[in-house]
Amino acid sequence: MHPVAAPTAGRLAAWLLTQDTQRMNRYQEHLDFYDGRQWTGARRAGETRIVLNYARVLVRKAVAYLMPAPVTFDVLPGTSDVPEETIRLAERALAAVYDEIDQHAADVQSALDAAVLGDGAFKVTWSDRHRRPVVAPVDPAGLWAWWEPDDPRTIYRAIQRYRVLPAEAERLFGRPLNAATGGGRPLTVIEDWFADRYRVEVDGAVVIDAANPYGWVPYVIYPNVPRPHEFWGASDLEDLVDVCRELNQRMTTISHILQVSGYPVTVLENVSGSEGIRAEPGAVWELPEASRAYLLDMLGSGIGMHIDYVNLLYRQLHDLSETPRTAFGDSGRSLSGVALEVEIQPLVQKVTRKRRVWDAVYAQRNALVLDLLERFGGLPLAGLRRTRPIWQEILPSDREKLVRGESRLVASGVHSRRQAMAILGESDPDRRWAEVLDEAAALRTIGYEGVLDGG
C-alpha cells in the first residue's frame, strides 16, 4: 500500500473498510473456491451441480510436500569470536520455544492459508505470562501493511483487525472497558504498529497509545508466490479456477447423460398413441403394421467426446498445478526410480520455490524470536540473530543410502554431525549429540575407544 495519512484516534475501523478492498475481495473469492463454492450464477430449480474439489486436494498435496517434517535450525555465528556454547544455547532456546508452542503445526496451517489466499503472516511478541516469545499465525484478511519505497520487504507500519468478546478484551488489555462500548457482543480490536509507537483501539475507544517496547514492527508477512514488483503474493488457485469450473460442468453433463440412459427413452414411429406401452421386463407390445419402436441410445459417440474432453481437462489440471499424477502414488505405468524422479520434477521445483520464500520467513522470524529471548528473557546470546533452516528431503529416499551419504559428508568435514542428524530426521539434534558424547565418555572410562571415529 502507498503511504497514507493516519486518521484521527478512534476512526481506524471505519478507515480500514476503504483500504486495499481489491485484495480483501480476492481473499474471499479464493476461500469460497477452496471451500467448494465453485459454480457461478444462481442454481436453477431442480438443477444438479457436481463439484469435484481438485483445488483443495492439490493445495493440500503441495503443502504436504513442502513441510513433511518439522524444520530445524542452525544458528550462525555473527563473528568468529562467539563461543560455541553460546551458539548451542541459542539453538536450544529457539528449538525449545518452537517445541513448546508446536510451531510446526502452525507453520503447516499458515502455509495452507497462504496457498489458498496468496499471503501469510506471523505476529511475534513477548508474553510476560508465559515468559517466552509467542509466534502466532495471522489471518492476512485482517492485516494491512505499508513498506519502504526503496525496500518492499521492509514494512514500517502494520495494522491488524480482529474481534473479541468484552471479557477477552479486558483480559488482554488489563483494564475495564466502558460498558457502553461493549455489552455482550464481540468487539472490534485494531492494533496499529510502528517501529517506535503502537496504538490499540477497541470499538473506537483508544485503550493503549504507548512506545513500542520491541523497537520493530512485530509482523512477518510473506507471499505464497511472489508477484513481479508487488508486495502481496498470488494464490495457488489462480491458475486452477477456470479448469476446475469447466471440469465440474463437463462431469455434471456426463452425469445427466448417464442418468437419462438409465431410464431409456422409447421412440415410436407411425403409432397414433402410446397407451399400454411400457418399457419394462416381459412387456409385450402389439404395434400396427409399418410402425416401429426402439430405445434412444444416449451413449453413442457423443459421450465419448465428453470423456475425451474430461481427460484433457484432467491433464491440464495436473500441468497447471505442477503436481503430476505420480504425486498421488499412481504413475499409470512401470517406471524406474530415476524416471519417477524426472516425472515428479515439476512438483519438486514448485516446492523448492516455496521453500526459498520460507527461508526468508524463517530468517526474519527467528531473528525476532532470538531478539526477544535475549532482551526480555535474559539469555546471553551475544547478539546472535542469523539462522539457517535444515529442510527434510522433498521426496521419499532410501534411508540407507542417505545415511551413507551423510557419513561421507561428515567424514570429509562438509557437514557437522548435528547437521547430519537433522537431515536424517532427528527432531532434537542437540540432545541426541549430547547423548552420543555421554556414551563416548562412558565407554572411554572402561577402556573402549573409537566411538566418534567410527571404530
Short mmCIF file of N, CA and C in Angstrom, two decimals, residues 89-209:
data_model
loop_
_atom_site.label_atom_id
_atom_site.label_comp_id
_atom_site.label_asym_id
_atom_site.label_seq_id
_atom_site.Cartn_x
_atom_site.Cartn_y
_atom_site.Cartn_z
N LEU A 89 23.52 -22.69 22.82
CA LEU A 89 22.47 -22.16 23.70
C LEU A 89 21.36 -21.51 22.89
N ALA A 90 21.74 -20.74 21.88
CA ALA A 90 20.73 -20.09 21.02
C ALA A 90 19.92 -21.14 20.27
N GLU A 91 20.57 -22.16 19.77
CA GLU A 91 19.86 -23.21 19.04
C GLU A 91 18.89 -23.96 19.94
N ARG A 92 19.32 -24.28 21.15
CA ARG A 92 18.44 -24.98 22.08
C ARG A 92 17.26 -24.11 22.51
N ALA A 93 17.52 -22.83 22.73
CA ALA A 93 16.46 -21.93 23.15
C ALA A 93 15.41 -21.76 22.05
N LEU A 94 15.89 -21.63 20.81
CA LEU A 94 14.96 -21.49 19.68
C LEU A 94 14.14 -22.76 19.51
N ALA A 95 14.79 -23.92 19.60
CA ALA A 95 14.07 -25.18 19.46
C ALA A 95 13.07 -25.38 20.59
N ALA A 96 13.43 -24.96 21.82
CA ALA A 96 12.53 -25.13 22.96
C ALA A 96 11.27 -24.29 22.79
N VAL A 97 11.42 -23.06 22.29
CA VAL A 97 10.24 -22.20 22.06
C VAL A 97 9.31 -22.84 21.03
N TYR A 98 9.87 -23.30 19.92
CA TYR A 98 9.05 -23.87 18.86
C TYR A 98 8.41 -25.19 19.29
N ASP A 99 9.12 -25.98 20.09
CA ASP A 99 8.54 -27.23 20.58
C ASP A 99 7.39 -26.96 21.54
N GLU A 100 7.53 -25.97 22.39
CA GLU A 100 6.51 -25.69 23.39
C GLU A 100 5.21 -25.20 22.75
N ILE A 101 5.31 -24.44 21.67
CA ILE A 101 4.10 -23.90 21.05
C ILE A 101 3.69 -24.70 19.81
N ASP A 102 4.36 -25.86 19.58
CA ASP A 102 4.06 -26.71 18.43
C ASP A 102 4.06 -25.88 17.15
N GLN A 103 5.18 -25.24 16.89
CA GLN A 103 5.27 -24.31 15.78
C GLN A 103 5.14 -24.99 14.43
N HIS A 104 5.53 -26.26 14.33
CA HIS A 104 5.41 -26.94 13.03
C HIS A 104 3.96 -27.00 12.58
N ALA A 105 3.04 -27.31 13.50
CA ALA A 105 1.63 -27.35 13.14
C ALA A 105 1.14 -25.98 12.69
N ALA A 106 1.59 -24.93 13.38
CA ALA A 106 1.20 -23.58 12.99
C ALA A 106 1.77 -23.20 11.63
N ASP A 107 3.00 -23.64 11.35
CA ASP A 107 3.62 -23.34 10.05
C ASP A 107 2.88 -24.05 8.92
N VAL A 108 2.48 -25.28 9.14
CA VAL A 108 1.73 -26.01 8.12
C VAL A 108 0.41 -25.31 7.83
N GLN A 109 -0.29 -24.89 8.89
CA GLN A 109 -1.55 -24.19 8.69
C GLN A 109 -1.35 -22.86 7.99
N SER A 110 -0.29 -22.14 8.34
CA SER A 110 -0.01 -20.86 7.69
C SER A 110 0.33 -21.07 6.22
N ALA A 111 1.10 -22.12 5.92
CA ALA A 111 1.43 -22.42 4.52
C ALA A 111 0.17 -22.76 3.73
N LEU A 112 -0.77 -23.47 4.36
CA LEU A 112 -2.03 -23.79 3.70
C LEU A 112 -2.85 -22.53 3.46
N ASP A 113 -2.92 -21.66 4.47
CA ASP A 113 -3.64 -20.40 4.30
C ASP A 113 -3.04 -19.57 3.18
N ALA A 114 -1.71 -19.51 3.14
CA ALA A 114 -1.04 -18.71 2.11
C ALA A 114 -1.28 -19.29 0.73
N ALA A 115 -1.29 -20.62 0.61
CA ALA A 115 -1.53 -21.25 -0.69
C ALA A 115 -2.93 -20.94 -1.20
N VAL A 116 -3.90 -20.81 -0.29
CA VAL A 116 -5.27 -20.51 -0.69
C VAL A 116 -5.46 -19.02 -0.95
N LEU A 117 -5.04 -18.20 0.00
CA LEU A 117 -5.30 -16.77 -0.10
C LEU A 117 -4.26 -16.03 -0.95
N GLY A 118 -3.02 -16.49 -0.89
CA GLY A 118 -1.95 -15.81 -1.61
C GLY A 118 -0.93 -15.18 -0.71
N ASP A 119 -1.25 -15.04 0.59
CA ASP A 119 -0.35 -14.41 1.53
C ASP A 119 -0.46 -15.10 2.89
N GLY A 120 0.60 -14.98 3.68
CA GLY A 120 0.60 -15.49 5.04
C GLY A 120 1.31 -14.51 5.95
N ALA A 121 1.11 -14.68 7.27
CA ALA A 121 1.73 -13.74 8.20
C ALA A 121 1.84 -14.37 9.58
N PHE A 122 2.83 -13.91 10.34
CA PHE A 122 3.01 -14.27 11.75
C PHE A 122 3.18 -13.00 12.56
N LYS A 123 2.70 -13.06 13.80
CA LYS A 123 2.92 -11.99 14.76
C LYS A 123 3.84 -12.52 15.85
N VAL A 124 4.94 -11.82 16.10
CA VAL A 124 5.95 -12.26 17.06
C VAL A 124 6.00 -11.26 18.20
N THR A 125 5.60 -11.69 19.39
CA THR A 125 5.58 -10.82 20.56
C THR A 125 6.12 -11.57 21.78
N TRP A 126 6.27 -10.83 22.88
CA TRP A 126 6.72 -11.44 24.13
C TRP A 126 5.55 -11.58 25.09
N SER A 127 5.43 -12.74 25.73
CA SER A 127 4.37 -12.99 26.70
C SER A 127 4.96 -12.97 28.11
N ASP A 128 4.58 -11.96 28.91
CA ASP A 128 5.03 -11.92 30.31
C ASP A 128 4.42 -13.06 31.10
N ARG A 129 3.22 -13.47 30.72
CA ARG A 129 2.55 -14.54 31.45
C ARG A 129 3.27 -15.86 31.27
N HIS A 130 3.72 -16.16 30.04
CA HIS A 130 4.40 -17.42 29.76
C HIS A 130 5.92 -17.30 29.84
N ARG A 131 6.42 -16.07 29.91
CA ARG A 131 7.86 -15.83 29.96
C ARG A 131 8.58 -16.43 28.75
N ARG A 132 8.00 -16.22 27.61
CA ARG A 132 8.60 -16.71 26.36
C ARG A 132 7.99 -15.95 25.19
N PRO A 133 8.64 -16.03 24.02
CA PRO A 133 8.04 -15.42 22.82
C PRO A 133 6.78 -16.16 22.40
N VAL A 134 5.88 -15.44 21.74
CA VAL A 134 4.67 -16.01 21.16
C VAL A 134 4.73 -15.77 19.66
N VAL A 135 4.63 -16.85 18.88
CA VAL A 135 4.63 -16.77 17.41
C VAL A 135 3.26 -17.24 16.95
N ALA A 136 2.42 -16.32 16.54
CA ALA A 136 1.03 -16.65 16.21
C ALA A 136 0.74 -16.39 14.74
N PRO A 137 0.15 -17.36 14.02
CA PRO A 137 -0.28 -17.09 12.65
C PRO A 137 -1.36 -16.01 12.63
N VAL A 138 -1.34 -15.18 11.62
CA VAL A 138 -2.28 -14.07 11.49
C VAL A 138 -3.04 -14.22 10.18
N ASP A 139 -4.35 -14.02 10.24
CA ASP A 139 -5.16 -14.04 9.02
C ASP A 139 -4.84 -12.79 8.21
N PRO A 140 -4.29 -12.94 6.98
CA PRO A 140 -3.96 -11.75 6.19
C PRO A 140 -5.18 -10.91 5.80
N ALA A 141 -6.38 -11.51 5.88
CA ALA A 141 -7.58 -10.74 5.58
C ALA A 141 -7.87 -9.71 6.67
N GLY A 142 -7.19 -9.81 7.80
CA GLY A 142 -7.33 -8.81 8.86
C GLY A 142 -6.06 -8.02 9.07
N LEU A 143 -5.24 -7.91 8.00
CA LEU A 143 -3.93 -7.29 8.13
C LEU A 143 -3.69 -6.32 6.98
N TRP A 144 -3.18 -5.15 7.31
CA TRP A 144 -2.77 -4.16 6.32
C TRP A 144 -1.33 -3.77 6.61
N ALA A 145 -0.56 -3.48 5.56
CA ALA A 145 0.85 -3.17 5.75
C ALA A 145 1.29 -2.07 4.80
N TRP A 146 2.28 -1.30 5.23
CA TRP A 146 2.92 -0.28 4.42
C TRP A 146 4.42 -0.51 4.48
N TRP A 147 5.09 -0.39 3.36
CA TRP A 147 6.51 -0.75 3.29
C TRP A 147 7.32 0.40 2.71
N GLU A 148 8.64 0.26 2.93
CA GLU A 148 9.56 1.30 2.46
C GLU A 148 9.58 1.34 0.93
N PRO A 149 9.55 2.53 0.34
CA PRO A 149 9.53 2.63 -1.13
C PRO A 149 10.75 1.99 -1.79
N ASP A 150 11.91 2.06 -1.13
CA ASP A 150 13.12 1.52 -1.73
C ASP A 150 13.42 0.10 -1.26
N ASP A 151 12.56 -0.47 -0.40
CA ASP A 151 12.77 -1.84 0.11
C ASP A 151 11.41 -2.46 0.42
N PRO A 152 10.76 -3.04 -0.57
CA PRO A 152 9.39 -3.54 -0.37
C PRO A 152 9.27 -4.63 0.69
N ARG A 153 10.36 -5.28 1.06
CA ARG A 153 10.27 -6.33 2.06
C ARG A 153 10.38 -5.80 3.49
N THR A 154 10.59 -4.51 3.65
CA THR A 154 10.68 -3.90 4.98
C THR A 154 9.44 -3.07 5.23
N ILE A 155 8.61 -3.49 6.17
CA ILE A 155 7.40 -2.75 6.48
C ILE A 155 7.67 -1.79 7.64
N TYR A 156 7.12 -0.58 7.52
CA TYR A 156 7.30 0.39 8.59
C TYR A 156 6.00 0.61 9.37
N ARG A 157 4.90 0.02 8.88
CA ARG A 157 3.63 0.14 9.60
C ARG A 157 2.77 -1.06 9.28
N ALA A 158 2.11 -1.59 10.30
CA ALA A 158 1.18 -2.70 10.10
C ALA A 158 -0.03 -2.49 11.01
N ILE A 159 -1.21 -2.82 10.49
CA ILE A 159 -2.45 -2.72 11.25
C ILE A 159 -3.14 -4.08 11.21
N GLN A 160 -3.52 -4.56 12.37
CA GLN A 160 -4.25 -5.82 12.47
C GLN A 160 -5.63 -5.56 13.06
N ARG A 161 -6.64 -6.20 12.45
CA ARG A 161 -8.01 -6.08 12.95
C ARG A 161 -8.54 -7.47 13.30
N TYR A 162 -9.15 -7.60 14.47
CA TYR A 162 -9.77 -8.85 14.87
C TYR A 162 -10.89 -8.55 15.85
N ARG A 163 -11.67 -9.57 16.20
CA ARG A 163 -12.82 -9.39 17.07
C ARG A 163 -12.69 -10.29 18.30
N VAL A 164 -13.06 -9.74 19.45
CA VAL A 164 -13.01 -10.48 20.72
C VAL A 164 -14.25 -10.15 21.53
N LEU A 165 -14.54 -11.00 22.51
CA LEU A 165 -15.62 -10.72 23.44
C LEU A 165 -15.16 -9.69 24.47
N PRO A 166 -16.10 -8.97 25.11
CA PRO A 166 -15.70 -7.94 26.09
C PRO A 166 -14.80 -8.48 27.19
N ALA A 167 -15.11 -9.67 27.73
CA ALA A 167 -14.28 -10.22 28.79
C ALA A 167 -12.86 -10.50 28.30
N GLU A 168 -12.74 -10.97 27.06
CA GLU A 168 -11.42 -11.24 26.50
C GLU A 168 -10.64 -9.94 26.30
N ALA A 169 -11.33 -8.90 25.85
CA ALA A 169 -10.66 -7.62 25.64
C ALA A 169 -10.14 -7.07 26.96
N GLU A 170 -10.92 -7.20 28.02
CA GLU A 170 -10.48 -6.72 29.32
C GLU A 170 -9.27 -7.51 29.82
N ARG A 171 -9.27 -8.82 29.57
CA ARG A 171 -8.14 -9.64 30.00
C ARG A 171 -6.89 -9.33 29.17
N LEU A 172 -7.08 -9.07 27.87
CA LEU A 172 -5.93 -8.80 27.00
C LEU A 172 -5.27 -7.48 27.32
N PHE A 173 -6.07 -6.45 27.59
CA PHE A 173 -5.51 -5.11 27.72
C PHE A 173 -5.45 -4.63 29.16
N GLY A 174 -5.88 -5.49 30.10
CA GLY A 174 -5.64 -5.24 31.50
C GLY A 174 -6.34 -4.05 32.10
N ARG A 175 -7.50 -3.67 31.55
CA ARG A 175 -8.23 -2.55 32.12
C ARG A 175 -9.71 -2.73 31.81
N PRO A 176 -10.59 -2.30 32.71
CA PRO A 176 -12.03 -2.41 32.42
C PRO A 176 -12.42 -1.48 31.29
N LEU A 177 -13.30 -1.98 30.42
CA LEU A 177 -13.74 -1.21 29.28
C LEU A 177 -15.08 -0.55 29.58
N ASN A 178 -15.32 0.54 28.94
CA ASN A 178 -16.59 1.23 29.09
C ASN A 178 -17.72 0.32 28.65
N ALA A 179 -18.71 0.11 29.50
CA ALA A 179 -19.81 -0.79 29.17
C ALA A 179 -20.55 -0.35 27.94
N ALA A 180 -20.53 0.96 27.68
CA ALA A 180 -21.27 1.46 26.51
C ALA A 180 -20.65 1.01 25.22
N THR A 181 -19.36 0.66 25.25
CA THR A 181 -18.69 0.24 24.01
C THR A 181 -18.86 -1.24 23.72
N GLY A 182 -19.29 -2.00 24.71
CA GLY A 182 -19.29 -3.43 24.50
C GLY A 182 -20.63 -4.09 24.63
N GLY A 183 -21.13 -4.21 25.84
CA GLY A 183 -22.29 -5.06 26.07
C GLY A 183 -21.85 -6.51 25.97
N GLY A 184 -22.65 -7.35 25.34
CA GLY A 184 -22.29 -8.75 25.20
C GLY A 184 -21.83 -9.13 23.81
N ARG A 185 -21.85 -8.21 22.89
CA ARG A 185 -21.47 -8.52 21.52
C ARG A 185 -19.95 -8.47 21.34
N PRO A 186 -19.43 -9.14 20.30
CA PRO A 186 -17.98 -9.07 20.05
C PRO A 186 -17.54 -7.65 19.74
N LEU A 187 -16.33 -7.33 20.15
CA LEU A 187 -15.76 -6.01 19.94
C LEU A 187 -14.71 -6.07 18.85
N THR A 188 -14.58 -4.99 18.10
CA THR A 188 -13.57 -4.88 17.06
C THR A 188 -12.31 -4.25 17.63
N VAL A 189 -11.21 -4.99 17.55
CA VAL A 189 -9.92 -4.52 18.07
C VAL A 189 -9.03 -4.14 16.88
N ILE A 190 -8.43 -2.99 16.95
CA ILE A 190 -7.49 -2.52 15.92
C ILE A 190 -6.15 -2.26 16.58
N GLU A 191 -5.11 -2.95 16.11
CA GLU A 191 -3.75 -2.70 16.58
C GLU A 191 -2.97 -2.02 15.46
N ASP A 192 -2.43 -0.86 15.75
CA ASP A 192 -1.68 -0.06 14.77
C ASP A 192 -0.23 0.05 15.25
N TRP A 193 0.68 -0.59 14.50
CA TRP A 193 2.08 -0.71 14.93
C TRP A 193 3.02 0.07 14.02
N PHE A 194 3.87 0.88 14.65
CA PHE A 194 5.05 1.47 14.03
C PHE A 194 6.27 0.96 14.80
N ALA A 195 7.46 1.25 14.29
CA ALA A 195 8.66 0.79 14.98
C ALA A 195 8.84 1.48 16.33
N ASP A 196 8.35 2.72 16.45
CA ASP A 196 8.57 3.47 17.69
C ASP A 196 7.33 3.54 18.58
N ARG A 197 6.13 3.40 18.02
CA ARG A 197 4.92 3.50 18.82
C ARG A 197 3.88 2.50 18.33
N TYR A 198 2.90 2.22 19.19
CA TYR A 198 1.75 1.42 18.77
C TYR A 198 0.51 1.90 19.49
N ARG A 199 -0.63 1.66 18.87
CA ARG A 199 -1.91 2.12 19.40
C ARG A 199 -2.93 1.01 19.25
N VAL A 200 -3.78 0.85 20.25
CA VAL A 200 -4.82 -0.16 20.23
C VAL A 200 -6.16 0.52 20.45
N GLU A 201 -7.11 0.23 19.55
CA GLU A 201 -8.48 0.73 19.68
C GLU A 201 -9.42 -0.45 19.87
N VAL A 202 -10.40 -0.30 20.74
CA VAL A 202 -11.43 -1.29 20.95
C VAL A 202 -12.77 -0.62 20.71
N ASP A 203 -13.41 -0.99 19.61
CA ASP A 203 -14.68 -0.37 19.22
C ASP A 203 -14.59 1.16 19.21
N GLY A 204 -13.49 1.67 18.68
CA GLY A 204 -13.32 3.11 18.54
C GLY A 204 -12.72 3.80 19.73
N ALA A 205 -12.60 3.10 20.87
CA ALA A 205 -12.00 3.70 22.06
C ALA A 205 -10.53 3.34 22.13
N VAL A 206 -9.66 4.35 22.27
CA VAL A 206 -8.22 4.11 22.37
C VAL A 206 -7.89 3.62 23.77
N VAL A 207 -7.41 2.38 23.87
CA VAL A 207 -7.08 1.80 25.18
C VAL A 207 -5.58 1.77 25.42
N ILE A 208 -4.77 1.82 24.36
CA ILE A 208 -3.31 1.87 24.50
C ILE A 208 -2.76 2.82 23.45
N ASP A 209 -1.90 3.70 23.86
CA ASP A 209 -1.16 4.57 22.95
C ASP A 209 0.18 4.82 23.61
#
